Amino acid sequence: MSRNNAGLTEDRIITEALRIIDGQGLRRLTMRRLGDALEVEAMAIYHHFPLGKEQLFDAIVAYVSDVARPAADEGGADGAGGEADSDGEEREPAAPDPRPWDERLRAWAADYRRALLAHAQALPLFIHRRPDTEAAMRSLEVLYAAFTEAGLAGADVVRAAAALDSYVTGAVVREVRAEGLPAQRPAALDGRFPHVTALREVRPDPEAVFTAGLDALLRALTAPAASA
Amino acid sequence: MSRNNAGLTEDRIITEALRIIDGQGLRRLTMRRLGDALEVEAMAIYHHFPLGKEQLFDAIVAYVSDVARPAADEGGADGAGGEADSDGEEREPAAPDPRPWDERLRAWAADYRRALLAHAQALPLFIHRRPDTEAAMRSLEVLYAAFTEAGLAGADVVRAAAALDSYVTGAVVREVRAEGLPAQRPAALDGRFPHVTALREVRPDPEAVFTAGLDALLRALTAPAASA
DNA sequence: ACCTGAACACCGTTCAAGT
DNA sequence: ACCTGAACACCGTTCAAGT
């Protein structure tokens, strides 16, 4: 009786794909391996993602980008009881966040960074894909609303949101790139690089680096004289 | 007589690989296709990159990251006359850049952004690879020297350089992600996203967005009270 | 509707061989 | 030293078929 209808859902496929990506790396995510992990023939996946692997990648990006997602069964128990049927439920204009605008922006940045770092191996997928989802729209609305409340208007709002998004994305890439490299090769540190040599031992905490840059950027973006 | 010694060099291989990546996309760069483009059997490439495709990818990242490279034969004529034998020549401590520190930082940012945008299709390679080259060290030295000249010291210098690098990297990713998406779906723009709706028509010039964010960040990083 | 199984046109890489 | 050619163990995807 377990021949057909193996209980495949998009969510189960995405979650399992992310488990493989996180554990073994993006390049080891193959349709055949994913099928094995789901205890299904690889070709069964095409029934849920008819456009193949590219469509699966799009779905993974959208999934990870949805920062506000409950984030329940990631890596813990299996996702046997979580039917995520969330249509038709959130039509109201979303209860306004009571926190001041700068706290909201900091929270957004922290959440976004955390979501990306949690699936660092999937990051290459994010470069040429932008999720066209309500969650993405919600994110943009949060940024625009906060910067407007901070006193900006028009193009300044759009520019500020772009700068903040750039910074967080780049910071995550930076943190991920730093991993797995042998600090600084002392071999190459000769007289041509005096400043690098002098600061060789300075390794500030990554989280502190992120926060310091974020603070500086937010301060500058919302300073009264910021309309260039 | 043209059976052996087809004149393969690392540089020729990298340049041709980049041409394929830029023209057809990263996924279409295969060893066989690259061999065809070089008019050589695919397996010949392994003689110059014994560790295979991964090593070739590393070399591509190092090549593109070397912003100060002459940048001659990219896409123009073929590279028949450019033997880049540059060892043992640059031992002197590099003539100091006469420009003020903020100009140097802006120039670095502009150069880096341009280099990345010129090979946007190769960007996914940059996420988990950091070139361990002299050129990379030179870049870091430029940043550290400029921020020191701006009045920072110690961890503040490292943090400022990290923030600037994050911003530029993220800005490029942002610009690349923006391509090929149909603006904003008016379908999803209902009452829940009033700010996004209001700013729908505001599409500032990408270059201006980049510069505005860069200016704001530099201002904040080098402001007297920036030592958090 | 949902999944299987065989098949096709590719991959990256190894290895022995040529010159 | 530098390149070739065949071979191996994979890929993604199509397509006809099963239930």
CSV table of N, CA and C in Angstrom, one decimal, chain B residues 89-166:
chain,number,residue,atom,x,y,z
B,89,GLU,N,59.1,41.4,-9.7
B,89,GLU,CA,59.2,42.8,-10.1
B,89,GLU,C,58.7,43.8,-9.1
B,90,GLU,N,57.7,43.5,-8.3
B,90,GLU,CA,57.1,44.5,-7.4
B,90,GLU,C,57.5,44.3,-5.9
B,91,ARG,N,58.7,44.4,-5.6
B,91,ARG,CA,59.2,44.2,-4.2
B,91,ARG,C,59.2,45.5,-3.5
B,92,GLU,N,59.2,46.6,-4.2
B,92,GLU,CA,59.3,47.9,-3.5
B,92,GLU,C,57.9,48.2,-2.8
B,93,PRO,N,57.9,49.0,-1.7
B,93,PRO,CA,56.8,49.2,-0.9
B,93,PRO,C,55.6,50.0,-1.5
B,94,ALA,N,55.5,49.9,-2.8
B,94,ALA,CA,54.3,50.5,-3.5
B,94,ALA,C,54.2,52.0,-3.3
B,95,ALA,N,54.4,52.8,-4.4
B,95,ALA,CA,54.4,54.2,-4.3
B,95,ALA,C,53.1,54.7,-3.6
B,96,PRO,N,53.1,55.5,-2.6
B,96,PRO,CA,52.0,56.0,-1.9
B,96,PRO,C,51.0,56.7,-2.8
B,97,ASP,N,49.7,56.4,-2.7
B,97,ASP,CA,48.7,57.1,-3.4
B,97,ASP,C,48.6,58.5,-2.9
B,98,PRO,N,48.7,59.6,-3.7
B,98,PRO,CA,48.7,60.9,-3.3
B,98,PRO,C,47.4,61.5,-2.9
B,99,ARG,N,46.3,60.8,-3.3
B,99,ARG,CA,45.0,61.3,-3.1
B,99,ARG,C,44.6,61.3,-1.6
B,100,PRO,N,43.7,62.1,-1.1
B,100,PRO,CA,43.2,62.1,0.3
B,100,PRO,C,42.5,60.8,0.5
B,101,TRP,N,42.4,60.4,1.8
B,101,TRP,CA,41.9,59.1,2.2
B,101,TRP,C,40.5,58.8,1.7
B,102,ASP,N,39.7,59.8,1.7
B,102,ASP,CA,38.3,59.5,1.3
B,102,ASP,C,38.1,59.3,-0.2
B,103,GLU,N,39.0,60.0,-0.9
B,103,GLU,CA,39.0,59.7,-2.4
B,103,GLU,C,39.5,58.3,-2.7
B,104,ARG,N,40.5,57.9,-1.9
B,104,ARG,CA,41.0,56.5,-2.1
B,104,ARG,C,40.0,55.5,-1.8
B,105,LEU,N,39.2,55.7,-0.7
B,105,LEU,CA,38.2,54.8,-0.4
B,105,LEU,C,37.1,54.7,-1.4
B,106,ARG,N,36.7,55.9,-1.9
B,106,ARG,CA,35.7,55.9,-2.9
B,106,ARG,C,36.1,55.2,-4.2
B,107,ALA,N,37.4,55.5,-4.6
B,107,ALA,CA,37.9,54.8,-5.8
B,107,ALA,C,38.0,53.3,-5.6
B,108,TRP,N,38.4,52.9,-4.4
B,108,TRP,CA,38.5,51.4,-4.1
B,108,TRP,C,37.1,50.8,-4.3
B,109,ALA,N,36.1,51.5,-3.7
B,109,ALA,CA,34.7,51.0,-3.8
B,109,ALA,C,34.2,50.9,-5.2
B,110,ALA,N,34.5,52.0,-6.0
B,110,ALA,CA,34.0,52.0,-7.4
B,110,ALA,C,34.7,50.9,-8.2
B,111,ASP,N,36.0,50.8,-8.0
B,111,ASP,CA,36.8,49.7,-8.7
B,111,ASP,C,36.2,48.3,-8.4
B,112,TYR,N,36.1,48.1,-7.1
B,112,TYR,CA,35.6,46.8,-6.7
B,112,TYR,C,34.2,46.5,-7.3
B,113,ARG,N,33.3,47.4,-7.1
B,113,ARG,CA,32.0,47.3,-7.7
B,113,ARG,C,32.0,47.0,-9.2
B,114,ARG,N,32.8,47.8,-9.9
B,114,ARG,CA,32.9,47.6,-11.3
B,114,ARG,C,33.4,46.2,-11.7
B,115,ALA,N,34.5,45.8,-11.0
B,115,ALA,CA,35.0,44.4,-11.3
B,115,ALA,C,34.0,43.3,-11.0
B,116,LEU,N,33.2,43.4,-10.0
B,116,LEU,CA,32.2,42.4,-9.7
B,116,LEU,C,31.1,42.5,-10.7
B,117,LEU,N,30.6,43.7,-11.0
B,117,LEU,CA,29.5,43.8,-12.0
B,117,LEU,C,29.9,43.3,-13.4
B,118,ALA,N,31.2,43.5,-13.7
B,118,ALA,CA,31.7,43.0,-15.0
B,118,ALA,C,31.5,41.5,-15.2
B,119,HIS,N,31.5,40.8,-14.1
B,119,HIS,CA,31.4,39.3,-14.2
B,119,HIS,C,30.3,38.9,-13.2
B,120,ALA,N,29.1,39.5,-13.3
B,120,ALA,CA,28.0,39.2,-12.4
B,120,ALA,C,27.7,37.8,-12.3
B,121,GLN,N,27.8,37.1,-13.5
B,121,GLN,CA,27.4,35.7,-13.5
B,121,GLN,C,28.3,34.8,-12.7
B,122,ALA,N,29.5,35.3,-12.4
B,122,ALA,CA,30.5,34.5,-11.6
B,122,ALA,C,30.3,34.8,-10.1
B,123,LEU,N,29.4,35.7,-9.8
B,123,LEU,CA,29.3,36.1,-8.3
B,123,LEU,C,29.0,34.9,-7.4
B,124,PRO,N,28.2,33.9,-7.7
B,124,PRO,CA,28.0,32.8,-6.7
B,124,PRO,C,29.4,32.2,-6.3
B,125,LEU,N,30.4,32.3,-7.1
B,125,LEU,CA,31.7,31.7,-6.8
B,125,LEU,C,32.3,32.4,-5.6
B,126,PHE,N,31.9,33.7,-5.5
B,126,PHE,CA,32.6,34.6,-4.5
B,126,PHE,C,32.1,34.3,-3.1
B,127,ILE,N,31.0,33.6,-2.9
B,127,ILE,CA,30.4,33.5,-1.6
B,127,ILE,C,31.3,32.6,-0.6
B,128,HIS,N,31.7,31.5,-1.1
B,128,HIS,CA,32.5,30.6,-0.3
B,128,HIS,C,33.9,30.6,-0.6
B,129,ARG,N,34.4,31.5,-1.4
B,129,ARG,CA,35.8,31.6,-1.7
B,129,ARG,C,36.4,33.0,-1.4
B,130,ARG,N,37.5,33.1,-0.8
B,130,ARG,CA,38.2,34.3,-0.6
B,130,ARG,C,39.6,34.2,-1.2
B,131,PRO,N,40.0,35.0,-2.1
B,131,PRO,CA,41.3,34.9,-2.8
B,131,PRO,C,42.4,35.1,-1.7
B,132,ASP,N,43.3,34.2,-1.7
B,132,ASP,CA,44.5,34.3,-0.8
B,132,ASP,C,45.7,34.8,-1.6
B,133,THR,N,45.5,36.0,-2.1
B,133,THR,CA,46.5,36.5,-3.1
B,133,THR,C,47.1,37.8,-2.6
B,134,GLU,N,48.2,38.2,-3.2
B,134,GLU,CA,48.8,39.5,-2.9
B,134,GLU,C,47.8,40.6,-3.3
B,135,ALA,N,47.1,40.5,-4.3
B,135,ALA,CA,46.1,41.5,-4.7
B,135,ALA,C,45.1,41.7,-3.6
B,136,ALA,N,44.7,40.7,-3.0
B,136,ALA,CA,43.7,40.8,-1.9
B,136,ALA,C,44.3,41.5,-0.7
B,137,MET,N,45.6,41.2,-0.4
B,137,MET,CA,46.3,41.8,0.6
B,137,MET,C,46.5,43.3,0.4
B,138,ARG,N,46.7,43.6,-0.9
B,138,ARG,CA,46.9,45.0,-1.3
B,138,ARG,C,45.6,45.8,-1.1
B,139,SER,N,44.5,45.2,-1.4
B,139,SER,CA,43.2,45.8,-1.2
B,139,SER,C,43.0,46.1,0.3
B,140,LEU,N,43.3,45.1,1.2
B,140,LEU,CA,43.1,45.3,2.6
B,140,LEU,C,44.0,46.4,3.1
B,141,GLU,N,45.2,46.5,2.6
B,141,GLU,CA,46.2,47.5,3.0
B,141,GLU,C,45.7,48.9,2.6
B,142,VAL,N,45.1,49.0,1.5
B,142,VAL,CA,44.5,50.3,1.0
B,142,VAL,C,43.4,50.7,2.0
B,143,LEU,N,42.6,49.8,2.4
B,143,LEU,CA,41.5,50.2,3.3
B,143,LEU,C,42.0,50.5,4.7
B,144,TYR,N,42.9,49.7,5.2
B,144,TYR,CA,43.4,50.0,6.6
B,144,TYR,C,44.2,51.3,6.6
B,145,ALA,N,45.0,51.5,5.6
B,145,ALA,CA,45.8,52.8,5.6
B,145,ALA,C,44.9,54.0,5.5
B,146,ALA,N,43.8,53.9,4.7
B,146,ALA,CA,42.9,55.1,4.5
B,146,ALA,C,42.2,55.3,5.8
B,147,PHE,N,41.6,54.3,6.4
B,147,PHE,CA,40.9,54.5,7.6
B,147,PHE,C,41.7,55.0,8.8
B,148,THR,N,43.0,54.5,8.8
B,148,THR,CA,43.9,55.0,9.8
B,148,THR,C,44.2,56.5,9.6
B,149,GLU,N,44.4,56.9,8.3
B,149,GLU,CA,44.6,58.3,8.0
B,149,GLU,C,43.4,59.1,8.4
B,150,ALA,N,42.2,58.5,8.4
B,150,ALA,CA,41.0,59.2,8.7
B,150,ALA,C,40.8,59.4,10.2
B,151,GLY,N,41.7,58.8,11.0
B,151,GLY,CA,41.7,59.1,12.4
B,151,GLY,C,41.3,57.9,13.2
B,152,LEU,N,41.0,56.7,12.6
B,152,LEU,CA,40.6,55.6,13.4
B,152,LEU,C,41.9,54.8,13.8
B,153,ALA,N,41.7,53.9,14.7
B,153,ALA,CA,42.8,53.0,15.2
B,153,ALA,C,42.3,51.7,15.7
B,154,GLY,N,43.2,50.7,15.6
B,154,GLY,CA,42.9,49.4,16.2
B,154,GLY,C,41.6,48.8,15.6
B,155,ALA,N,40.8,48.3,16.5
B,155,ALA,CA,39.6,47.5,16.1
B,155,ALA,C,38.7,48.4,15.2
B,156,ASP,N,38.7,49.7,15.5
B,156,ASP,CA,37.8,50.6,14.7
B,156,ASP,C,38.2,50.5,13.2
B,157,VAL,N,39.5,50.4,12.9
B,157,VAL,CA,39.9,50.3,11.5
B,157,VAL,C,39.4,49.0,10.9
B,158,VAL,N,39.6,47.9,11.6
B,158,VAL,CA,39.1,46.6,11.1
B,158,VAL,C,37.6,46.6,10.9
B,159,ARG,N,36.9,47.2,11.9
B,159,ARG,CA,35.5,47.2,11.7
B,159,ARG,C,35.0,48.1,10.6
B,160,ALA,N,35.7,49.2,10.4
B,160,ALA,CA,35.3,50.1,9.3
B,160,ALA,C,35.6,49.4,7.9
B,161,ALA,N,36.7,48.8,7.8
B,161,ALA,CA,37.0,48.1,6.6
B,161,ALA,C,36.0,47.0,6.3
B,162,ALA,N,35.6,46.3,7.3
B,162,ALA,CA,34.6,45.2,7.2
B,162,ALA,C,33.3,45.8,6.7
B,163,ALA,N,32.9,46.9,7.3
B,163,ALA,CA,31.6,47.5,7.0
B,163,ALA,C,31.6,48.0,5.5
B,164,LEU,N,32.7,48.6,5.1
B,164,LEU,CA,32.8,49.1,3.7
B,164,LEU,C,32.8,47.9,2.7
B,165,ASP,N,33.5,46.9,3.0
B,165,ASP,CA,33.5,45.7,2.2
B,165,ASP,C,32.1,45.0,2.1
B,166,SER,N,31.5,45.0,3.2
B,166,SER,CA,30.1,44.4,3.3
B,166,SER,C,29.2,45.2,2.4
